[in-house]
Every structure is written in C-alpha cells, then in structure tokens.
PDB file of C-alpha atoms in Angstrom:
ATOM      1  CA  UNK A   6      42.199 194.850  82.636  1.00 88.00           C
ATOM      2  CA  UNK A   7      41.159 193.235  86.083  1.00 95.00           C
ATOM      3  CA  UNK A   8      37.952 193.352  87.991  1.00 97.00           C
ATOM      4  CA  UNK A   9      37.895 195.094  90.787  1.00 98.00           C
ATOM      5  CA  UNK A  10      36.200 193.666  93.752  1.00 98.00           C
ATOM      6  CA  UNK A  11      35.127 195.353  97.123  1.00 98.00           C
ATOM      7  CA  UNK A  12      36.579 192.924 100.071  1.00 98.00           C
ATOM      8  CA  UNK A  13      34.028 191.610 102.396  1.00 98.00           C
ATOM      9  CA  UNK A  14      36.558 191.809 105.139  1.00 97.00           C
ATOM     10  CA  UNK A  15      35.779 188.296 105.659  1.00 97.00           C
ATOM     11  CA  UNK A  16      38.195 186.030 104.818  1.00 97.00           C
ATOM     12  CA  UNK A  17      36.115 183.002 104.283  1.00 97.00           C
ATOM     13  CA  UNK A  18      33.502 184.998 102.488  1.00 97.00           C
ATOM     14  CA  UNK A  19      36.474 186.553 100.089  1.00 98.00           C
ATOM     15  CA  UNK A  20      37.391 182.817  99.465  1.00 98.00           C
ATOM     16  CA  UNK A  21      34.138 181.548  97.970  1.00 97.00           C
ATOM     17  CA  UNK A  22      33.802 184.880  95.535  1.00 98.00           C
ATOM     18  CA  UNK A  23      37.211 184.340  94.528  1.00 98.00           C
ATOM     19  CA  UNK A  24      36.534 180.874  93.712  1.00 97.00           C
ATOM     20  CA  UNK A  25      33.296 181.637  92.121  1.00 97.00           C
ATOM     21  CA  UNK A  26      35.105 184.222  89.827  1.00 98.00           C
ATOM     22  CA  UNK A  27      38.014 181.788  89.376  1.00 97.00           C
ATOM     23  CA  UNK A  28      36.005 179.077  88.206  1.00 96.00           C
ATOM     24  CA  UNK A  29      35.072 181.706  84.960  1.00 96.00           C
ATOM     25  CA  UNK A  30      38.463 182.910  84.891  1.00 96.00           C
ATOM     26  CA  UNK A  31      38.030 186.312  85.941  1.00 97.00           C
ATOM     27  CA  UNK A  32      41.332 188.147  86.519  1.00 97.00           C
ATOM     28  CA  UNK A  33      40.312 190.510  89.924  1.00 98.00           C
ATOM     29  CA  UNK A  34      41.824 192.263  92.618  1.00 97.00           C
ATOM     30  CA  UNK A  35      40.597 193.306  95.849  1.00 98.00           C
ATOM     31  CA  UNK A  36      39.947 196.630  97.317  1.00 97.00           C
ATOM     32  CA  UNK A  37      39.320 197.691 100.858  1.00 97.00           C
ATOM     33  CA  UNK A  38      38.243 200.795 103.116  1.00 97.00           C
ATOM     34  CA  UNK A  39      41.325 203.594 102.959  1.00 95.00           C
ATOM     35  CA  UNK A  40      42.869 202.326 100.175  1.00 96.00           C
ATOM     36  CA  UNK A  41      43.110 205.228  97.492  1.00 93.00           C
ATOM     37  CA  UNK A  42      41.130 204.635  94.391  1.00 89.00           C
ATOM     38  CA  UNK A  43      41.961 202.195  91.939  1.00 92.00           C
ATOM     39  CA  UNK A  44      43.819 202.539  88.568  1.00 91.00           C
ATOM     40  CA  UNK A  45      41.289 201.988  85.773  1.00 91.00           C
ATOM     41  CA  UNK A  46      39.610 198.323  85.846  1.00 96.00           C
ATOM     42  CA  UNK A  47      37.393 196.100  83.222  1.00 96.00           C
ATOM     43  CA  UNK A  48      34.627 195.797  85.963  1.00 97.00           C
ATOM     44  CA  UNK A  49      33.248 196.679  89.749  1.00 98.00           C
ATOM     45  CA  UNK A  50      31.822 193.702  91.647  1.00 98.00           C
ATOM     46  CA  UNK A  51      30.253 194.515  94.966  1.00 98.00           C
ATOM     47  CA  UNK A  52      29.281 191.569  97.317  1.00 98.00           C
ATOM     48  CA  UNK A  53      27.293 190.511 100.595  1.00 96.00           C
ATOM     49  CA  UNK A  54      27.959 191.730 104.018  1.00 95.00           C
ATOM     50  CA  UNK A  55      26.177 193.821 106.959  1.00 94.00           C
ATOM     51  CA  UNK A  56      23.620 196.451 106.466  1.00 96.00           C
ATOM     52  CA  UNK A  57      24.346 199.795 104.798  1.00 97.00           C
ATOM     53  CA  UNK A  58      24.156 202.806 107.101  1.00 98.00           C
ATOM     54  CA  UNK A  59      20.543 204.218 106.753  1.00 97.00           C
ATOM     55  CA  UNK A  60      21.643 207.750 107.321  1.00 97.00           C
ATOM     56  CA  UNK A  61      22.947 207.666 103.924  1.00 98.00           C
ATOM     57  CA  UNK A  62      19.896 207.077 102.605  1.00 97.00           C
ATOM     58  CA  UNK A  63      18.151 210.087 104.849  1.00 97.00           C
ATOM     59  CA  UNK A  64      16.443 206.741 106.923  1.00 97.00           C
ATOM     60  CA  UNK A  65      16.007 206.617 111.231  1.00 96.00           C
ATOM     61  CA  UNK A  66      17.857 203.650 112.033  1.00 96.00           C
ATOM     62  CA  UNK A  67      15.449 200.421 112.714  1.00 94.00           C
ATOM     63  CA  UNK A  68      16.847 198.666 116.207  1.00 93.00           C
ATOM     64  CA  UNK A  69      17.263 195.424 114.168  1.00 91.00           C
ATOM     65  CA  UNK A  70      19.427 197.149 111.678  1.00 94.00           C
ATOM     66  CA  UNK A  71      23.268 195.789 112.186  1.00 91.00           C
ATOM     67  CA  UNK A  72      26.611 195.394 111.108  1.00 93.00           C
ATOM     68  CA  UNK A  73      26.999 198.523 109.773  1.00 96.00           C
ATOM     69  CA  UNK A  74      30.864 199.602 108.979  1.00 97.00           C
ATOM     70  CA  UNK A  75      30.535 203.121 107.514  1.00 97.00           C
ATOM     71  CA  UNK A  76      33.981 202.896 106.291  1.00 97.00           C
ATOM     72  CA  UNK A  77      32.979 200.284 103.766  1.00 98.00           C
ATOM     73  CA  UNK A  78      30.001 201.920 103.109  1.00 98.00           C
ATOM     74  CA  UNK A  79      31.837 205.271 101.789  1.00 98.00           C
ATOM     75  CA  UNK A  80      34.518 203.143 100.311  1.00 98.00           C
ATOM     76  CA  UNK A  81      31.887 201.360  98.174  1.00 98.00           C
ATOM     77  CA  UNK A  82      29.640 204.242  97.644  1.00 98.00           C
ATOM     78  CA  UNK A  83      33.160 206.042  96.082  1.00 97.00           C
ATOM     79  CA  UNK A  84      33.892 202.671  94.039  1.00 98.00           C
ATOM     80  CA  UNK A  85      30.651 202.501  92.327  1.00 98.00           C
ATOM     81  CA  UNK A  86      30.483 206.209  91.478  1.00 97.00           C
ATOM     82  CA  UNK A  87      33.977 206.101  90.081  1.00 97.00           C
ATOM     83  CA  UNK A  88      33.025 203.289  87.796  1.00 97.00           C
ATOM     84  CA  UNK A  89      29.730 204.784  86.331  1.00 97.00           C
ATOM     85  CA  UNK A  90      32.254 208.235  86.059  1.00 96.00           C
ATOM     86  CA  UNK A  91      34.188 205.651  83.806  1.00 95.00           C
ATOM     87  CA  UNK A  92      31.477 204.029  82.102  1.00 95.00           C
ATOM     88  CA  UNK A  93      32.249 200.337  83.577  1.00 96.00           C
ATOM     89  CA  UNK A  94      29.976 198.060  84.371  1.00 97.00           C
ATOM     90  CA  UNK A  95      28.619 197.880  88.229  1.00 98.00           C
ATOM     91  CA  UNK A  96      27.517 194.317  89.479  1.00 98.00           C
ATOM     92  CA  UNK A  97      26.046 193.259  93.362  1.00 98.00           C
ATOM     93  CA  UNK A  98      25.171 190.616  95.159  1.00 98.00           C
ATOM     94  CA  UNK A  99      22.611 190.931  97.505  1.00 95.00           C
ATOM     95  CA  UNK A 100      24.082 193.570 100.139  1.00 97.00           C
ATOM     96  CA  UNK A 101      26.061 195.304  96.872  1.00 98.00           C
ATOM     97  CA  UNK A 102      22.516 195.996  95.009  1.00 98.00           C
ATOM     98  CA  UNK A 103      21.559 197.836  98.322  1.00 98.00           C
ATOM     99  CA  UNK A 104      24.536 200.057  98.092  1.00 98.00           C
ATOM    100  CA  UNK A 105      24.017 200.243  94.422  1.00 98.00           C
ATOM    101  CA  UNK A 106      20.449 201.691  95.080  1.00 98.00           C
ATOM    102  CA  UNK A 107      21.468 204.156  97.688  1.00 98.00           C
ATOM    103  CA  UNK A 108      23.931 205.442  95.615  1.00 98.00           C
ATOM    104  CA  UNK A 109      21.608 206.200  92.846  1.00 98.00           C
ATOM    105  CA  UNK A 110      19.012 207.826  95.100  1.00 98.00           C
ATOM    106  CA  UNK A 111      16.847 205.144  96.396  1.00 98.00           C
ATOM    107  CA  UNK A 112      16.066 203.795 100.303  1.00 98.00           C
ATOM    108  CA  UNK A 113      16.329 200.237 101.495  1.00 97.00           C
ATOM    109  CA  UNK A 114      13.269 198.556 103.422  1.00 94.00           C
ATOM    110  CA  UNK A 115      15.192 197.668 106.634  1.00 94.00           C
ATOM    111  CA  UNK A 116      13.983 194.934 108.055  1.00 89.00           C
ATOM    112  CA  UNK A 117      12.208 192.275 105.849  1.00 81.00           C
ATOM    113  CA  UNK A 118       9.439 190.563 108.108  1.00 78.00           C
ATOM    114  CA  UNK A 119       7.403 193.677 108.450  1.00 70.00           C
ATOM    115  CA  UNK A 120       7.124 193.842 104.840  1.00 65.00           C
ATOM    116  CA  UNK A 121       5.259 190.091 105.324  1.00 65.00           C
ATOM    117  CA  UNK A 122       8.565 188.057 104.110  1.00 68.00           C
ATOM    118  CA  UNK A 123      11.217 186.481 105.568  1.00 61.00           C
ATOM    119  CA  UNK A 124      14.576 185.684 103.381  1.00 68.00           C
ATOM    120  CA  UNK A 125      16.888 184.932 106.394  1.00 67.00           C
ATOM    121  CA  UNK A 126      18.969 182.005 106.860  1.00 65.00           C
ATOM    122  CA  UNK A 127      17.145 178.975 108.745  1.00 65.00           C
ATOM    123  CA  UNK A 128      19.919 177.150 111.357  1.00 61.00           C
ATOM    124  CA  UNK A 129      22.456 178.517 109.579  1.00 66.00           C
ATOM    125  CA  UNK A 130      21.399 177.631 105.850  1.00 75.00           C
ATOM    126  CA  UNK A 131      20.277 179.926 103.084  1.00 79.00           C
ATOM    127  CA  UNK A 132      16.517 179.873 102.530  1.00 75.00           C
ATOM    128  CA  UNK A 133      15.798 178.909  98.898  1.00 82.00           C
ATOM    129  CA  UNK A 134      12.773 180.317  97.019  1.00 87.00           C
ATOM    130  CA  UNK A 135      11.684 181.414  93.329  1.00 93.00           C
ATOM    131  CA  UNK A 136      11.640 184.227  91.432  1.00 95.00           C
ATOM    132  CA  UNK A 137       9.534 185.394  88.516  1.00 97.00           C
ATOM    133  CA  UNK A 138      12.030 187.253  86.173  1.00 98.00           C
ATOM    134  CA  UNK A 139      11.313 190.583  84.057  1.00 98.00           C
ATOM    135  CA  UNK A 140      10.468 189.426  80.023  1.00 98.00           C
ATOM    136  CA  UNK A 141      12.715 190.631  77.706  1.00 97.00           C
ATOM    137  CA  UNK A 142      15.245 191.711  80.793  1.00 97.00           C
ATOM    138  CA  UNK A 143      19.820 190.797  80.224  1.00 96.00           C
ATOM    139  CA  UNK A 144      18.624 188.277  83.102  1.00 97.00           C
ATOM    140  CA  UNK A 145      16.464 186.667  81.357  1.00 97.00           C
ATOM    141  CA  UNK A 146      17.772 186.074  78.654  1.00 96.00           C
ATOM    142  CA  UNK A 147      19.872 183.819  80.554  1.00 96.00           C
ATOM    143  CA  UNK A 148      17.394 182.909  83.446  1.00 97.00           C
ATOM    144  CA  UNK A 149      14.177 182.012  81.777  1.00 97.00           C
ATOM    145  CA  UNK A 150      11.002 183.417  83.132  1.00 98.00           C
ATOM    146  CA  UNK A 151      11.605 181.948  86.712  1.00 97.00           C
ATOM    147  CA  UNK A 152      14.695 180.622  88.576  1.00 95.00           C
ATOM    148  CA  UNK A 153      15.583 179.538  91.641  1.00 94.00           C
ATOM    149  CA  UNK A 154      17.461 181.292  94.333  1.00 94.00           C
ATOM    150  CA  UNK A 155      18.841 181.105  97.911  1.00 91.00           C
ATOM    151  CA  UNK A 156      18.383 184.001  99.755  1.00 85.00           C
ATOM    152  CA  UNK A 157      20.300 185.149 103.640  1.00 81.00           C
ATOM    153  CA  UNK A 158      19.197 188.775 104.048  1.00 79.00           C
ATOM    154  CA  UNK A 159      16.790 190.787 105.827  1.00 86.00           C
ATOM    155  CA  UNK A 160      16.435 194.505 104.009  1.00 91.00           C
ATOM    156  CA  UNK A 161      16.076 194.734 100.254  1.00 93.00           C
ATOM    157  CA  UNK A 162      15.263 197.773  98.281  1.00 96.00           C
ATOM    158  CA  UNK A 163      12.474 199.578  98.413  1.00 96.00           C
ATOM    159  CA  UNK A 164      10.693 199.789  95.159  1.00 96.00           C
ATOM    160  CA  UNK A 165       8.752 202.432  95.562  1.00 96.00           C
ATOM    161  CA  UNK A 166      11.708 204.847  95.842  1.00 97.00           C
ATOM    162  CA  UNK A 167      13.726 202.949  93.570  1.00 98.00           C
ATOM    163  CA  UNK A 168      17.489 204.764  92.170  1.00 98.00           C
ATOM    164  CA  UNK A 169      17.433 206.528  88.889  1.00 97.00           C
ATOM    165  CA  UNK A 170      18.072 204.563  86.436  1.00 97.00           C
ATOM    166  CA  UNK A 171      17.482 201.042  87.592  1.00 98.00           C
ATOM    167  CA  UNK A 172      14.782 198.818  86.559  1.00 98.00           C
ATOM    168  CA  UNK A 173      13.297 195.476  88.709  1.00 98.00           C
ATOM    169  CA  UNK A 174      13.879 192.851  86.634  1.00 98.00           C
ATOM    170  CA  UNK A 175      13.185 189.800  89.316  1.00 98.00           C
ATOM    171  CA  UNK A 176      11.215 189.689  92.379  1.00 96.00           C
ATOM    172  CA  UNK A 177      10.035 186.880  94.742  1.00 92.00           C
ATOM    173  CA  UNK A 178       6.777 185.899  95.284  1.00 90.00           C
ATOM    174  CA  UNK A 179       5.615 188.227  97.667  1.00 88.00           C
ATOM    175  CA  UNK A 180       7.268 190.764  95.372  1.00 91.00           C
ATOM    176  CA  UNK A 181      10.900 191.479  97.326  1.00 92.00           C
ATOM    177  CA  UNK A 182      12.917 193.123  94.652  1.00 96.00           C
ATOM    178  CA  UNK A 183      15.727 189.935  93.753  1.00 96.00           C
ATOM    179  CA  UNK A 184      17.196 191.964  90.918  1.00 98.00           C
ATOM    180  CA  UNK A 185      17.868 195.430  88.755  1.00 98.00           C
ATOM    181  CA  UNK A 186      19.208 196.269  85.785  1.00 98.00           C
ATOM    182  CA  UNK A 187      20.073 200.004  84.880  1.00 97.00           C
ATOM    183  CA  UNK A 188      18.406 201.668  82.370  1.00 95.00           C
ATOM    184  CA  UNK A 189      21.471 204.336  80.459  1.00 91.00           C
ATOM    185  CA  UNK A 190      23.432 203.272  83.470  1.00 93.00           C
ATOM    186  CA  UNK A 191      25.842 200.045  83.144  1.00 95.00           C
ATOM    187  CA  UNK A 192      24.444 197.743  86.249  1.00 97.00           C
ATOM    188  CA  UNK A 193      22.961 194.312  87.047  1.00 98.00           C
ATOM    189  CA  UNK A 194      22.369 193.324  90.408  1.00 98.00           C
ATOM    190  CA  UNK A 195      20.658 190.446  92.337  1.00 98.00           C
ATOM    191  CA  UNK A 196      19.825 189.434  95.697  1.00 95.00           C
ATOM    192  CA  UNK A 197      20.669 186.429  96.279  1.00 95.00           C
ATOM    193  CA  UNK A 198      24.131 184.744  96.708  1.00 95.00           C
ATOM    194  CA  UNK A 199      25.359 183.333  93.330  1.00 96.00           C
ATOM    195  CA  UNK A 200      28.327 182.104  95.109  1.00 96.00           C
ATOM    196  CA  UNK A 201      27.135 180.045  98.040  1.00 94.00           C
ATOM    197  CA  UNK A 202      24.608 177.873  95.501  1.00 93.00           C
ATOM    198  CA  UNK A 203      26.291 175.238  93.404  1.00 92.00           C
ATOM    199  CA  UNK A 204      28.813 175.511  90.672  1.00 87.00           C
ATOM    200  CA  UNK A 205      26.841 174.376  88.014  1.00 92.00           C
ATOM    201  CA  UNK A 206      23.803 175.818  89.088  1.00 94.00           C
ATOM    202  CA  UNK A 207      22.319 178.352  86.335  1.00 94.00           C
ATOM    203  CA  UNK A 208      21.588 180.864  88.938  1.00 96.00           C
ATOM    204  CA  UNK A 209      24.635 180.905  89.498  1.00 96.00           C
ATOM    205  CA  UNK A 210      26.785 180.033  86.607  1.00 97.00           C
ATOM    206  CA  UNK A 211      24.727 181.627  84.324  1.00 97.00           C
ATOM    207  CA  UNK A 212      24.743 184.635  86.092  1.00 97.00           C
ATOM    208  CA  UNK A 213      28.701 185.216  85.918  1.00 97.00           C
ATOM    209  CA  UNK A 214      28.277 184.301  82.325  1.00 96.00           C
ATOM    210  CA  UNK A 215      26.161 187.553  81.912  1.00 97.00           C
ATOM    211  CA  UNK A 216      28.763 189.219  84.322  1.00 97.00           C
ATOM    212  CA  UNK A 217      31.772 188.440  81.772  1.00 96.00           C
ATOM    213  CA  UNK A 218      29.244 189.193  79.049  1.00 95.00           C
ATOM    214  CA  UNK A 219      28.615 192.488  80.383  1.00 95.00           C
ATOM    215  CA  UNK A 220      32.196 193.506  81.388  1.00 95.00           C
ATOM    216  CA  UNK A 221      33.330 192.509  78.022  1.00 92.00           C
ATOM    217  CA  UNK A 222      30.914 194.941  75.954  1.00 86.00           C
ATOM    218  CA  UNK A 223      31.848 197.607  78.477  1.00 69.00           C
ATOM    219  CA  UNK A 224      35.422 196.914  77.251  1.00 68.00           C
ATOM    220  CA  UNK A 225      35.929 196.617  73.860  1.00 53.00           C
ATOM    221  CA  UNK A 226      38.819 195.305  72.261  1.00 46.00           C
TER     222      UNK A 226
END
C-alpha cells in the first residue's frame, strides 16, 4: 500500500518531500482539504506549513500567530484520527507534530521567543542547533544521544499539557520539545525539517529509515 501524505499546498514545498521520500523509495500519494477520505494506506505523513488554528486547541489567538488555513487543519486533524482508527503509523514534521498534539489533547506554545528561544529562519535560512535525544527512545536508536537539526518555526508544543499518549523523546537546549513518540499509539514526530537538510545527513536519512521501519511493522506482510 502507499503512504499517504497531507499536501502543503505549496508546490515547491511538495517537491522537496517528494524527493526526500523518493530518494527511500516510498510509494505516496497526496491528499488535500475536501477531498473525501482515503482508501486504506501503509502510512500518514504530515509535513510543515502555517500555524494550526488555536481555537482547536481551546487557546486565544496570539497577534503573531499566522497562516492559519482551517480547512487543512480539519482535513489533517480527520487524516490522523482515521489512521490511529486503523492502527497505521502517524509521522510529522515540525508543523505535523503540532497537529499531531492537538489532536491527542495537548496545546501548542504560540509564539517561541517568549518562551526565551528563537528557532526561526535567519535571512531566509534554517537556524541549525542540537538536540539531546531521549535514551532508549525508536529515535535514538538511530540518532545517538544528540544530533543535529535545522529548525524554521516559531510555536512548538507545550509540554506541560502534552497529548495522551505521546512521550518527548528530543528537545533543544533550552528544552523546546524537537520530538515525540507515542506510547500504545503508533507516532513519531520531530520538529525540525528532515527534508530541507542534506541527503545524506543522518538527521535526515536516518530518520526516513525509522519512517519505513515503522510503516513496515505497522504492515505486516
């Protein structure tokens, strides 16, 4: 069966994840806002974009909150609770472990500098940092103990009203939550943007590895 993959409704966005999953070989398809719901799949991958709509999450809205497209929002919220319905594996990148957490029950920190860290891009770039990774976590068994990332976003989760079910298993140095991994629930998710860093980059690569690895035990033969 195919991945299924939530459209960025960016075109050159959509053309570095589907290069990043080609390079692995990943057979995916996209799916967008009003589409009906997919025929069964091996896999849900949900990627970057725009902020999720804090009155999903029972938030006020912070002024520098933005780019919020409630369609997608529902559209993804639906996609990731029809895959845990089916038992198949959930993964995100960066703005799809937000939407991961809100759909399991937790809140977002909106706006990342008044938590004391900034994860932004600088002139256009990703910023690149560390981060210290859970022992005995999927990630880092792949990962090591610390890795490093590039990071372009400016809410993250908030950990103390983390979703059921997920576990931090990678945070920055001044503790921004950079990944989760469920906990009875089949989902890994990170923060930062596997597919803007360099092919061979374990970060990266590595990370789809455990992706595949994932998919595959949630799909037996």
């Amino acid at each position: 069966m195919k991945w299924r993959v939530s459209s960025t409704l960016n075109e050159e966005a959509d053309r570095r994840y589907a290069r990043w999953l080609g390079s692995a070989g990943i057979d995916f398809a996209w799916t967008r806002p009003g589409e009906p719901p997919p025929p069964d799949f091996a896999a849900l991958l949900l990627p970057g974009g725009g902020d999720v709509d804090p009155d999903l999450y029972g938030a006020a809205r912070h002024p520098r909150t933005n780019m919020v497209n409630r369609a997608r929002d529902e559209s993804e919220i639906g996609l990731v609770r029809l895959a845990l319905e089916r038992g198949r594996p959930v993964f995100g990148i960066c703005r799809g472990l937000q939407v991961i957490q809100v759909v399991l029950g937790g809140r977002l920190i909106q706006h990342l500098p008044e938590a004391g860290e900034v994860h932004a891009q600088v002139e256009g770039r990703d910023s690149g940092h560390p981060v210290d990774v859970e022992a005995g976590s999927r990630l880092a068994a792949v990962l090591g103990a610390r890795a490093e990332v590039n990071s372009a976003h400016h809410q993250a989760l908030d950990p103390a009203a983390l979703g059921r079910g997920l576990k931090i298993t990678a945070r920055s140095p001044g503790g921004i939550v950079e990944a989760v991994e469920g906990v009875g629930v089949p989902v890994l998710a990170v923060q930062w943007h596997p597919e803007r860093m360099p092919p061979g980059h374990p970060a990266s690569r590595d990370l789809l590895r455990l992706f595949q690895a994932l998919a595959s035990e949630g799909n037996p033969a």
